[in-house]
CSV table of N, CA and C in Angstrom, one decimal:
chain,number,residue,atom,x,y,z
A,1,ARG,N,-28.7,21.0,-14.4
A,1,ARG,CA,-28.4,22.6,-14.0
A,1,ARG,C,-26.9,22.6,-14.0
A,2,LYS,N,-26.3,24.1,-14.2
A,2,LYS,CA,-25.0,24.3,-14.4
A,2,LYS,C,-24.6,24.3,-13.2
A,3,GLY,N,-23.1,23.8,-12.9
A,3,GLY,CA,-22.6,23.6,-12.2
A,3,GLY,C,-22.5,22.4,-11.4
A,4,TYR,N,-23.2,21.7,-11.6
A,4,TYR,CA,-23.8,20.3,-11.1
A,4,TYR,C,-23.6,19.0,-11.9
A,5,LYS,N,-23.4,18.1,-11.4
A,5,LYS,CA,-23.5,17.1,-12.2
A,5,LYS,C,-24.2,15.6,-11.2
A,6,SER,N,-24.8,14.9,-12.3
A,6,SER,CA,-25.3,13.6,-11.7
A,6,SER,C,-24.7,12.3,-11.2
A,7,VAL,N,-24.7,12.0,-10.1
A,7,VAL,CA,-24.0,10.7,-9.4
A,7,VAL,C,-25.1,9.8,-8.9
A,8,PRO,N,-24.3,8.6,-8.6
A,8,PRO,CA,-25.0,7.3,-8.6
A,8,PRO,C,-25.2,7.5,-6.8
A,9,TRP,N,-26.6,7.3,-6.6
A,9,TRP,CA,-26.5,7.4,-5.1
A,9,TRP,C,-27.3,6.4,-4.7
A,10,LEU,N,-28.0,6.0,-3.5
A,10,LEU,CA,-28.2,4.7,-2.3
A,10,LEU,C,-29.5,4.6,-3.4
A,11,PHE,N,-29.8,3.0,-3.5
A,11,PHE,CA,-31.1,2.6,-3.7
A,11,PHE,C,-31.2,2.7,-5.3
A,12,GLY,N,-30.3,2.6,-5.8
A,12,GLY,CA,-30.2,2.7,-7.8
A,12,GLY,C,-30.4,4.0,-8.0
A,13,LYS,N,-30.9,5.3,-7.1
A,13,LYS,CA,-31.0,6.3,-7.6
A,13,LYS,C,-29.6,7.1,-7.9
A,14,GLU,N,-29.9,8.6,-8.6
A,14,GLU,CA,-29.0,9.5,-9.0
A,14,GLU,C,-29.3,10.9,-8.3
A,15,ILE,N,-28.4,11.5,-7.7
A,15,ILE,CA,-28.8,12.7,-7.3
A,15,ILE,C,-27.8,13.8,-8.0
A,16,GLU,N,-27.7,15.1,-8.5
A,16,GLU,CA,-27.1,16.0,-8.2
A,16,GLU,C,-26.2,16.6,-7.4
A,17,ILE,N,-25.2,17.0,-7.7
A,17,ILE,CA,-24.3,17.5,-6.7
A,17,ILE,C,-23.3,18.5,-7.5
A,18,PRO,N,-22.7,19.3,-6.7
A,18,PRO,CA,-21.9,20.3,-7.0
A,18,PRO,C,-20.7,19.7,-8.1
A,19,GLN,N,-20.4,20.1,-9.0
A,19,GLN,CA,-19.2,19.9,-9.6
A,19,GLN,C,-17.9,19.1,-9.1
A,20,GLU,N,-17.6,20.2,-8.0
A,20,GLU,CA,-16.1,19.8,-7.6
A,20,GLU,C,-16.3,19.0,-6.1
A,21,TRP,N,-17.6,18.1,-6.1
A,21,TRP,CA,-17.8,17.4,-5.4
A,21,TRP,C,-17.3,16.0,-6.1
A,22,GLU,N,-16.7,15.1,-4.8
A,22,GLU,CA,-16.7,13.8,-5.4
A,22,GLU,C,-17.2,13.1,-4.6
A,23,VAL,N,-17.3,11.8,-5.6
A,23,VAL,CA,-18.0,10.5,-5.1
A,23,VAL,C,-17.0,9.2,-4.5
A,24,LYS,N,-17.2,9.3,-3.6
A,24,LYS,CA,-16.1,8.3,-2.6
A,24,LYS,C,-16.6,7.1,-2.0
A,25,ARG,N,-16.0,6.0,-1.8
A,25,ARG,CA,-16.6,5.1,-0.7
A,25,ARG,C,-15.7,5.7,0.4
A,26,LEU,N,-16.5,5.1,1.6
A,26,LEU,CA,-16.1,6.3,2.8
A,26,LEU,C,-14.9,5.4,3.3
A,27,GLY,N,-14.8,4.2,3.0
A,27,GLY,CA,-13.5,3.7,3.1
A,27,GLY,C,-12.0,4.2,2.3
A,28,GLU,N,-12.4,4.8,1.5
A,28,GLU,CA,-11.3,5.9,0.4
A,28,GLU,C,-11.0,7.3,1.3
A,29,ILE,N,-11.7,7.6,2.6
A,29,ILE,CA,-11.4,8.7,2.6
A,29,ILE,C,-11.5,8.8,4.0
A,30,THR,N,-11.3,7.4,4.7
A,30,THR,CA,-10.5,7.4,6.0
A,30,THR,C,-9.2,6.7,6.2
A,31,ASP,N,-8.8,6.9,7.4
A,31,ASP,CA,-7.3,6.6,7.8
A,31,ASP,C,-7.5,4.8,8.1
A,32,LYS,N,-8.5,4.5,8.7
A,32,LYS,CA,-9.0,3.2,9.6
A,32,LYS,C,-10.5,3.4,9.7
A,33,ILE,N,-11.1,2.2,9.8
A,33,ILE,CA,-12.3,1.5,9.9
A,33,ILE,C,-12.1,0.0,10.6
A,34,GLY,N,-12.9,0.4,11.9
A,34,GLY,CA,-12.6,-1.1,12.9
A,34,GLY,C,-13.7,-1.4,13.9
A,35,ASP,N,-13.6,-2.3,14.5
A,35,ASP,CA,-14.4,-2.4,15.8
A,35,ASP,C,-13.7,-2.8,17.0
A,36,GLY,N,-14.3,-2.9,17.8
A,36,GLY,CA,-13.7,-3.6,19.4
A,36,GLY,C,-13.5,-4.8,19.3
A,37,ILE,N,-13.2,-5.2,20.4
A,37,ILE,CA,-12.6,-6.4,21.1
A,37,ILE,C,-13.8,-7.7,20.8
A,38,HIS,N,-13.7,-8.7,20.4
A,38,HIS,CA,-14.7,-10.0,20.1
A,38,HIS,C,-14.7,-10.5,21.2
A,39,SER,N,-14.2,-10.5,22.6
A,39,SER,CA,-14.2,-11.1,23.5
A,39,SER,C,-14.6,-10.3,24.9
A,40,THR,N,-14.9,-10.9,26.1
A,40,THR,CA,-14.7,-10.3,27.5
A,40,THR,C,-13.5,-9.8,28.0
A,41,PRO,N,-13.5,-8.6,28.2
A,41,PRO,CA,-12.1,-8.5,28.9
A,41,PRO,C,-12.4,-8.5,30.5
A,42,LYS,N,-11.7,-8.8,31.3
A,42,LYS,CA,-11.4,-9.1,32.8
A,42,LYS,C,-12.2,-7.4,33.2
A,43,TYR,N,-13.1,-7.7,34.2
A,43,TYR,CA,-13.7,-6.6,34.9
A,43,TYR,C,-12.6,-6.1,35.9
A,44,VAL,N,-12.4,-5.2,36.4
A,44,VAL,CA,-12.4,-4.6,37.8
A,44,VAL,C,-14.0,-4.1,38.7
A,45,GLU,N,-13.3,-3.6,39.9
A,45,GLU,CA,-14.8,-3.5,40.5
A,45,GLU,C,-14.5,-1.4,40.5
A,46,HIS,N,-13.4,-1.1,40.3
A,46,HIS,CA,-13.3,0.5,40.0
A,46,HIS,C,-12.1,0.6,39.5
A,47,SER,N,-12.1,1.8,38.4
A,47,SER,CA,-10.9,2.2,38.1
A,47,SER,C,-11.1,3.2,36.7
A,48,GLU,N,-10.4,4.0,36.2
A,48,GLU,CA,-10.4,5.0,35.0
A,48,GLU,C,-10.7,4.8,33.9
A,49,TYR,N,-10.8,3.4,33.7
A,49,TYR,CA,-10.8,2.3,32.3
A,49,TYR,C,-12.3,2.1,32.3
A,50,TYR,N,-12.5,2.3,30.9
A,50,TYR,CA,-14.0,1.7,30.9
A,50,TYR,C,-13.9,0.8,29.6
A,51,PHE,N,-15.3,-0.3,29.4
A,51,PHE,CA,-15.1,-1.1,28.6
A,51,PHE,C,-16.8,-0.6,28.0
A,52,ILE,N,-16.8,-0.3,26.5
A,52,ILE,CA,-17.8,0.9,26.3
A,52,ILE,C,-18.2,0.0,25.1
A,53,ASN,N,-19.6,-0.5,24.8
A,53,ASN,CA,-20.4,-0.7,23.9
A,53,ASN,C,-21.1,0.1,23.1
A,54,GLY,N,-22.0,0.1,21.8
A,54,GLY,CA,-22.4,0.8,21.5
A,54,GLY,C,-23.7,1.8,22.0
A,55,ASN,N,-24.4,0.7,23.0
A,55,ASN,CA,-25.0,1.8,23.6
A,55,ASN,C,-24.7,2.8,24.4
A,56,ASN,N,-23.5,2.8,24.7
A,56,ASN,CA,-22.6,4.0,25.7
A,56,ASN,C,-22.5,5.2,24.6
A,57,LEU,N,-22.8,5.2,23.2
A,57,LEU,CA,-22.5,6.2,22.5
A,57,LEU,C,-24.0,6.8,22.0
A,58,ILE,N,-23.8,8.1,23.2
A,58,ILE,CA,-25.3,9.2,22.8
A,58,ILE,C,-25.1,10.5,22.8
A,59,ASN,N,-26.0,11.0,21.7
A,59,ASN,CA,-25.6,12.0,21.6
A,59,ASN,C,-24.7,13.0,21.2
A,60,GLY,N,-23.7,12.2,20.6
A,60,GLY,CA,-22.3,12.4,20.4
A,60,GLY,C,-21.0,12.5,21.2
A,61,ARG,N,-21.9,11.8,22.3
A,61,ARG,CA,-20.8,11.6,23.2
A,61,ARG,C,-20.6,10.0,24.0
A,62,ILE,N,-19.5,9.8,24.5
A,62,ILE,CA,-19.1,8.2,25.3
A,62,ILE,C,-20.0,8.6,26.6
A,63,THR,N,-21.0,8.2,27.2
A,63,THR,CA,-21.6,8.1,28.5
A,63,THR,C,-21.3,6.9,29.0
A,64,TYR,N,-21.4,7.3,30.4
A,64,TYR,CA,-21.3,5.9,31.2
A,64,TYR,C,-22.2,5.7,32.1
A,65,SER,N,-22.7,4.5,32.6
A,65,SER,CA,-24.1,4.3,33.3
A,65,SER,C,-23.3,3.5,34.4
A,66,GLU,N,-24.5,3.4,35.6
A,66,GLU,CA,-24.0,2.3,36.7
A,66,GLU,C,-23.7,0.9,36.0
A,67,ASN,N,-24.3,0.8,34.6
A,67,ASN,CA,-24.0,-0.7,34.1
A,67,ASN,C,-22.7,-0.9,33.2
A,68,THR,N,-21.9,0.5,33.3
A,68,THR,CA,-21.0,0.2,32.3
A,68,THR,C,-19.8,-0.2,33.3
A,69,LYS,N,-19.1,-1.3,32.7
A,69,LYS,CA,-18.2,-2.2,33.4
A,69,LYS,C,-16.7,-1.3,33.5
A,70,ASN,N,-15.7,-1.4,34.1
A,70,ASN,CA,-14.6,-1.1,34.6
A,70,ASN,C,-13.5,-2.2,34.3
A,71,VAL,N,-12.1,-1.7,33.5
A,71,VAL,CA,-11.2,-2.7,33.4
A,71,VAL,C,-10.0,-2.2,34.1
A,72,SER,N,-9.2,-3.1,34.2
A,72,SER,CA,-7.9,-2.3,34.3
A,72,SER,C,-6.7,-2.1,33.7
A,73,LYS,N,-5.9,-1.0,34.0
A,73,LYS,CA,-4.9,-0.3,33.1
A,73,LYS,C,-4.1,-1.4,32.3
A,74,GLU,N,-4.0,-2.9,32.7
A,74,GLU,CA,-3.5,-3.8,31.8
A,74,GLU,C,-4.5,-4.2,30.7
A,75,GLU,N,-5.6,-4.3,31.0
A,75,GLU,CA,-6.4,-4.8,30.0
A,75,GLU,C,-6.8,-3.4,28.9
A,76,PHE,N,-6.5,-2.1,29.1
A,76,PHE,CA,-6.9,-1.1,28.4
A,76,PHE,C,-5.4,-1.1,27.6
A,77,LEU,N,-4.2,-1.4,28.1
A,77,LEU,CA,-3.2,-1.4,27.5
A,77,LEU,C,-2.9,-2.6,26.3
A,78,LYS,N,-3.5,-3.7,27.1
A,78,LYS,CA,-3.9,-4.9,25.9
A,78,LYS,C,-4.6,-4.8,24.7
A,79,TYR,N,-5.7,-4.1,25.1
A,79,TYR,CA,-6.9,-3.8,23.9
A,79,TYR,C,-6.7,-2.4,23.2
A,80,GLU,N,-6.1,-1.5,23.8
A,80,GLU,CA,-5.7,0.0,23.3
A,80,GLU,C,-6.0,-0.1,22.0
A,81,LEU,N,-6.5,0.8,21.6
A,81,LEU,CA,-6.6,1.3,19.8
A,81,LEU,C,-6.1,2.8,19.6
A,82,GLU,N,-5.2,3.0,18.8
A,82,GLU,CA,-4.8,4.0,18.3
A,82,GLU,C,-5.6,4.9,17.4
A,83,LEU,N,-6.5,5.3,18.7
A,83,LEU,CA,-7.7,6.1,18.1
A,83,LEU,C,-7.1,7.7,18.7
A,84,ASN,N,-7.7,9.1,17.9
A,84,ASN,CA,-7.5,10.2,18.2
A,84,ASN,C,-8.6,11.3,17.7
A,85,GLU,N,-8.2,12.6,17.7
A,85,GLU,CA,-9.5,13.4,17.8
A,85,GLU,C,-10.1,13.6,16.6
A,86,ASN,N,-9.5,12.8,15.3
A,86,ASN,CA,-10.3,12.7,14.2
A,86,ASN,C,-11.0,11.3,14.2
A,87,THR,N,-11.8,10.8,15.3
A,87,THR,CA,-12.1,9.4,15.4
A,87,THR,C,-13.6,9.8,15.6
A,88,VAL,N,-14.6,8.8,15.0
A,88,VAL,CA,-16.0,8.9,15.0
A,88,VAL,C,-16.2,7.4,15.6
A,89,LEU,N,-17.3,7.4,16.7
A,89,LEU,CA,-17.6,6.1,17.0
A,89,LEU,C,-18.8,5.9,16.8
A,90,LEU,N,-19.2,4.7,16.2
A,90,LEU,CA,-20.7,4.0,15.5
A,90,LEU,C,-21.2,3.2,16.0
A,91,SER,N,-22.2,3.1,16.6
A,91,SER,CA,-23.0,1.7,17.0
A,91,SER,C,-23.3,0.8,16.0
A,92,ILE,N,-23.0,-0.5,16.1
A,92,ILE,CA,-23.0,-1.2,14.9
A,92,ILE,C,-23.4,-3.1,15.3
A,93,ASN,N,-24.1,-3.2,16.2
A,93,ASN,CA,-24.8,-4.5,17.2
A,93,ASN,C,-25.8,-3.8,17.7
A,94,GLY,N,-27.1,-4.6,17.6
A,94,GLY,CA,-28.2,-3.9,18.6
A,94,GLY,C,-28.8,-2.7,17.9
A,95,THR,N,-28.4,-1.9,18.8
A,95,THR,CA,-28.7,-0.5,18.6
A,95,THR,C,-27.8,0.0,17.1
A,96,ILE,N,-28.3,0.4,16.1
A,96,ILE,CA,-27.3,0.5,15.2
A,96,ILE,C,-27.8,1.9,14.7
A,97,GLY,N,-26.3,2.9,14.4
A,97,GLY,CA,-26.4,4.2,14.5
A,97,GLY,C,-26.2,5.2,15.3
A,98,ASN,N,-25.7,4.8,16.4
A,98,ASN,CA,-25.5,6.1,17.7
A,98,ASN,C,-24.1,6.7,17.3
A,99,VAL,N,-24.1,8.0,17.4
A,99,VAL,CA,-22.6,8.2,16.6
A,99,VAL,C,-22.0,8.9,17.9
A,100,ALA,N,-20.8,8.8,18.1
A,100,ALA,CA,-19.9,9.7,19.4
A,100,ALA,C,-18.8,10.0,18.6
A,101,PHE,N,-18.0,11.3,19.2
A,101,PHE,CA,-17.0,11.5,19.1
A,101,PHE,C,-15.8,11.2,20.1
A,102,TYR,N,-14.6,10.6,19.6
A,102,TYR,CA,-13.7,10.1,20.6
A,102,TYR,C,-12.8,11.2,21.3
A,103,ASN,N,-12.9,11.4,22.4
A,103,ASN,CA,-12.3,12.3,23.0
A,103,ASN,C,-11.1,12.2,24.1
A,104,ASN,N,-10.1,11.4,24.0
A,104,ASN,CA,-9.3,11.1,24.5
A,104,ASN,C,-9.5,10.3,25.7
A,105,GLU,N,-10.8,9.5,25.8
A,105,GLU,CA,-11.0,8.9,26.9
A,105,GLU,C,-10.3,7.7,27.5
A,106,LYS,N,-10.4,7.0,28.3
A,106,LYS,CA,-9.6,5.9,28.3
A,106,LYS,C,-10.6,4.6,28.5
A,107,ILE,N,-11.0,3.9,27.0
A,107,ILE,CA,-12.0,3.2,26.9
A,107,ILE,C,-11.3,1.8,26.4
A,108,VAL,N,-12.0,0.9,26.6
A,108,VAL,CA,-11.9,-0.5,25.8
A,108,VAL,C,-12.9,-0.4,24.7
A,109,LEU,N,-13.2,-0.8,23.7
A,109,LEU,CA,-14.7,-1.0,22.8
A,109,LEU,C,-14.5,-2.2,22.6
A,110,GLY,N,-16.1,-2.6,22.7
A,110,GLY,CA,-16.5,-4.0,22.6
A,110,GLY,C,-17.0,-3.9,20.9
A,111,LYS,N,-17.4,-5.1,20.9
A,111,LYS,CA,-17.8,-5.2,19.2
A,111,LYS,C,-18.8,-4.7,18.6
A,112,SER,N,-19.9,-3.9,19.7
A,112,SER,CA,-20.9,-3.5,18.9
A,112,SER,C,-20.7,-2.1,18.9
A,113,ALA,N,-19.1,-1.5,19.2
A,113,ALA,CA,-18.7,0.1,18.4
A,113,ALA,C,-17.8,0.0,17.9
A,114,SER,N,-18.0,0.6,16.6
A,114,SER,CA,-16.8,0.9,15.5
A,114,SER,C,-16.4,2.1,15.9
A,115,TYR,N,-15.1,2.1,15.0
A,115,TYR,CA,-14.5,3.5,15.0
A,115,TYR,C,-14.1,3.8,13.6
A,116,ILE,N,-14.3,5.0,13.2
A,116,ILE,CA,-13.7,5.6,11.9
A,116,ILE,C,-12.7,6.5,12.0
A,117,ILE,N,-11.7,6.7,11.6
A,117,ILE,CA,-10.5,7.3,11.8
A,117,ILE,C,-10.6,8.6,10.3
A,118,CYS,N,-10.9,9.4,10.6
A,118,CYS,CA,-10.9,10.5,9.2
A,118,CYS,C,-9.3,10.4,8.9
A,119,ASN,N,-9.3,10.9,7.8
A,119,ASN,CA,-8.0,11.5,7.0
A,119,ASN,C,-8.4,12.7,7.1
A,120,THR,N,-7.2,13.6,6.1
A,120,THR,CA,-7.1,14.8,5.9
A,120,THR,C,-7.9,15.6,5.1
A,121,ASP,N,-8.6,14.4,4.4
A,121,ASP,CA,-9.6,15.2,3.4
A,121,ASP,C,-11.4,15.2,4.3
A,122,LEU,N,-11.2,14.7,5.2
A,122,LEU,CA,-12.5,14.2,6.0
A,122,LEU,C,-12.7,15.1,7.4
A,123,ASN,N,-13.6,15.8,7.3
A,123,ASN,CA,-13.8,16.4,8.5
A,123,ASN,C,-14.7,15.8,9.8
A,124,ALA,N,-14.2,15.1,10.8
A,124,ALA,CA,-14.9,14.5,11.5
A,124,ALA,C,-16.4,15.0,11.9
A,125,ILE,N,-16.1,16.1,12.0
A,125,ILE,CA,-18.0,16.9,12.6
A,125,ILE,C,-18.5,16.5,11.3
A,126,PHE,N,-18.2,17.0,10.3
A,126,PHE,CA,-19.2,16.8,9.0
A,126,PHE,C,-19.2,14.7,8.9
A,127,LEU,N,-18.4,14.2,9.1
A,127,LEU,CA,-18.7,12.9,9.1
A,127,LEU,C,-20.0,12.6,9.9
A,128,PHE,N,-19.6,13.2,11.2
A,128,PHE,CA,-20.7,12.7,12.4
A,128,PHE,C,-22.1,13.3,11.7
A,129,TYR,N,-22.0,14.4,11.3
A,129,TYR,CA,-23.6,14.6,10.9
A,129,TYR,C,-24.1,14.1,9.5
A,130,VAL,N,-23.4,13.5,8.8
A,130,VAL,CA,-23.8,12.5,7.4
A,130,VAL,C,-24.3,11.5,8.3
A,131,LEU,N,-23.4,10.8,9.3
A,131,LEU,CA,-23.9,9.3,9.7
A,131,LEU,C,-25.2,9.6,10.1
A,132,GLN,N,-25.8,10.8,10.8
A,132,GLN,CA,-26.8,10.8,11.2
A,132,GLN,C,-28.1,10.9,10.3
A,133,SER,N,-27.8,11.4,9.1
A,133,SER,CA,-28.9,11.8,8.2
A,133,SER,C,-29.9,10.3,7.9
A,134,ASN,N,-31.1,10.9,7.4
A,134,ASN,CA,-32.3,9.9,7.1
A,134,ASN,C,-31.6,8.9,6.2
A,135,PHE,N,-30.8,9.6,4.9
A,135,PHE,CA,-30.7,8.7,3.9
A,135,PHE,C,-29.4,7.7,4.3
A,136,ILE,N,-28.4,7.8,5.4
A,136,ILE,CA,-28.1,6.9,5.6
A,136,ILE,C,-28.2,5.9,6.8
A,137,LYS,N,-28.9,6.3,7.6
A,137,LYS,CA,-29.8,5.6,8.4
A,137,LYS,C,-30.4,4.3,7.4
A,138,LYS,N,-31.1,4.9,6.5
A,138,LYS,CA,-31.9,4.0,5.7
A,138,LYS,C,-30.7,2.8,4.9
A,139,TYR,N,-29.8,3.6,4.5
A,139,TYR,CA,-28.6,2.6,3.8
A,139,TYR,C,-28.1,1.9,4.9
A,140,PHE,N,-28.1,1.8,6.4
A,140,PHE,CA,-27.6,1.4,7.2
A,140,PHE,C,-29.0,0.2,7.4
A,141,SER,N,-29.7,0.4,7.1
A,141,SER,CA,-31.0,-0.5,7.6
A,141,SER,C,-31.0,-1.9,6.4
A,142,THR,N,-30.8,-1.3,5.3
A,142,THR,CA,-30.8,-2.3,4.5
A,142,THR,C,-29.3,-3.1,4.0
A,143,GLN,N,-28.4,-2.9,5.2
A,143,GLN,CA,-27.1,-3.9,5.4
A,143,GLN,C,-27.0,-4.5,6.3
A,144,LEU,N,-28.1,-4.7,6.9
A,144,LEU,CA,-28.6,-5.2,8.1
A,144,LEU,C,-28.5,-6.6,7.9
A,145,THR,N,-27.4,-7.4,9.4
A,145,THR,CA,-27.4,-9.3,9.1
A,145,THR,C,-28.0,-9.3,10.5
A,146,GLY,N,-28.4,-10.6,10.8
A,146,GLY,CA,-28.7,-10.9,12.2
A,146,GLY,C,-30.4,-10.9,12.2
A,147,THR,N,-30.9,-12.0,12.7
A,147,THR,CA,-32.4,-12.0,13.0
A,147,THR,C,-32.4,-11.7,14.6
A,148,THR,N,-32.3,-12.3,15.3
A,148,THR,CA,-32.8,-11.9,16.4
A,148,THR,C,-32.1,-10.6,16.9
A,149,ILE,N,-30.4,-10.1,17.1
A,149,ILE,CA,-29.5,-9.1,17.1
A,149,ILE,C,-29.0,-8.5,15.8
A,150,SER,N,-29.4,-7.2,15.6
A,150,SER,CA,-29.0,-6.5,14.1
A,150,SER,C,-27.7,-5.9,14.1
A,151,ASN,N,-26.7,-6.4,13.2
A,151,ASN,CA,-25.4,-6.3,12.9
A,151,ASN,C,-25.2,-5.4,11.5
A,152,LEU,N,-24.6,-4.3,11.8
A,152,LEU,CA,-23.9,-3.7,10.5
A,152,LEU,C,-22.4,-4.0,10.5
A,153,SER,N,-22.3,-4.5,9.3
A,153,SER,CA,-20.6,-4.9,8.8
A,153,SER,C,-19.8,-4.1,8.9
A,154,LEU,N,-18.7,-4.1,8.8
A,154,LEU,CA,-17.5,-3.0,8.5
A,154,LEU,C,-17.3,-2.9,7.6
A,155,SER,N,-17.4,-4.0,6.5
A,155,SER,CA,-17.7,-3.9,5.1
A,155,SER,C,-18.5,-2.8,4.5
A,156,SER,N,-19.8,-3.1,5.0
A,156,SER,CA,-20.9,-2.1,4.6
A,156,SER,C,-20.6,-0.7,4.7
A,157,ILE,N,-20.1,-0.5,6.0
A,157,ILE,CA,-19.6,0.9,6.3
A,157,ILE,C,-18.1,1.4,5.3
A,158,ARG,N,-17.6,0.4,5.2
A,158,ARG,CA,-16.6,0.8,4.1
A,158,ARG,C,-17.0,1.3,3.0
A,159,HIS,N,-17.8,0.7,2.4
A,159,HIS,CA,-18.0,0.4,1.3
A,159,HIS,C,-19.2,1.6,1.0
A,160,MET,N,-19.7,2.3,1.7
A,160,MET,CA,-21.0,3.5,1.6
A,160,MET,C,-20.2,4.6,0.7
A,161,LEU,N,-21.3,4.9,0.0
A,161,LEU,CA,-21.0,5.9,-1.2
A,161,LEU,C,-20.8,7.3,-0.1
A,162,PHE,N,-19.9,8.0,-0.2
A,162,PHE,CA,-20.0,9.0,-0.2
A,162,PHE,C,-19.9,10.4,-0.6
A,163,HIS,N,-20.6,11.7,-0.7
A,163,HIS,CA,-20.3,12.9,-1.5
A,163,HIS,C,-19.7,13.6,-0.7
A,164,LEU,N,-18.2,14.2,-1.4
A,164,LEU,CA,-17.5,14.6,-0.2
A,164,LEU,C,-16.9,16.0,-0.7
A,165,PRO,N,-17.5,16.8,-0.2
A,165,PRO,CA,-17.2,18.0,-0.9
A,165,PRO,C,-15.7,18.9,0.1
A,166,LEU,N,-15.1,19.6,-0.9
A,166,LEU,CA,-13.7,19.9,-0.7
A,166,LEU,C,-13.6,20.3,1.3
A,167,LEU,N,-12.7,20.1,1.8
A,167,LEU,CA,-12.5,20.4,3.0
A,167,LEU,C,-12.9,21.7,3.3
A,168,PRO,N,-12.7,23.2,2.5
A,168,PRO,CA,-13.4,24.1,3.3
A,168,PRO,C,-15.0,24.3,3.6
A,169,GLU,N,-15.7,23.5,2.4
A,169,GLU,CA,-17.1,23.6,2.3
A,169,GLU,C,-17.7,22.6,3.2
A,170,GLN,N,-16.9,21.6,3.4
A,170,GLN,CA,-17.5,21.0,4.6
A,170,GLN,C,-17.4,21.7,6.2
A,171,GLU,N,-16.3,22.4,6.2
A,171,GLU,CA,-16.4,23.3,7.3
A,171,GLU,C,-17.2,24.4,7.5
A,172,LYS,N,-17.9,25.0,6.4
A,172,LYS,CA,-18.9,25.9,6.6
A,172,LYS,C,-20.1,24.8,6.3
A,173,ILE,N,-20.5,23.8,6.0
A,173,ILE,CA,-21.6,23.3,6.6
A,173,ILE,C,-21.8,22.9,8.1
A,174,VAL,N,-20.5,22.3,8.3
A,174,VAL,CA,-20.4,22.0,10.3
A,174,VAL,C,-20.8,23.3,10.9
A,175,SER,N,-20.3,24.4,10.3
A,175,SER,CA,-20.5,25.9,11.4
A,175,SER,C,-22.0,26.1,11.1
A,176,ILE,N,-22.7,25.9,10.1
A,176,ILE,CA,-24.1,25.8,9.6
A,176,ILE,C,-24.9,25.0,10.6
A,177,LEU,N,-24.6,24.1,10.6
A,177,LEU,CA,-25.6,22.9,11.2
A,177,LEU,C,-25.2,22.9,12.7
A,178,SER,N,-24.0,23.4,13.0
A,178,SER,CA,-23.6,23.4,14.6
A,178,SER,C,-24.8,24.4,15.2
A,179,ASN,N,-24.4,25.6,14.3
A,179,ASN,CA,-25.4,26.8,14.7
A,179,ASN,C,-26.8,26.6,15.1
A,180,VAL,N,-27.7,25.3,14.5
A,180,VAL,CA,-29.0,24.8,14.3
A,180,VAL,C,-29.2,24.9,15.5
């Protein structure tokens, strides 16, 4: 079709995308992709600081329950990450693929939660929608390791193919999907 180009996609397939879109690896269009601590912090009874895992990422938000552990300010400062309003959180251990936005919460991330900090070419809300798509969920399912508890590696996230529209088009797509 005129105005489109064939590009590689998941599982050896090709798809057509608009000419102006780019094919990148997610790691190329983010400032940083990482995960939480691989140890257990020191818990406290009550505080304004929370220890978060992948199961706390529900419907785009970080959620807290009676099982959510608290940590002290000292533990928070010890493990604090430089997250910002362009950060999307993704569950990568046990429950795979839950997605939430970071909203300046006072949290320490556990190893079952990863963070993706978008660069200026990638709208965080656009990424949020892409990460919830059936194609990406299928890709994640092919990348899992572990027999008892499933794990999605940071390498798999960084190497994921991503079809990137220009920022104004991402914003239009976000506007349409947000209204649906």
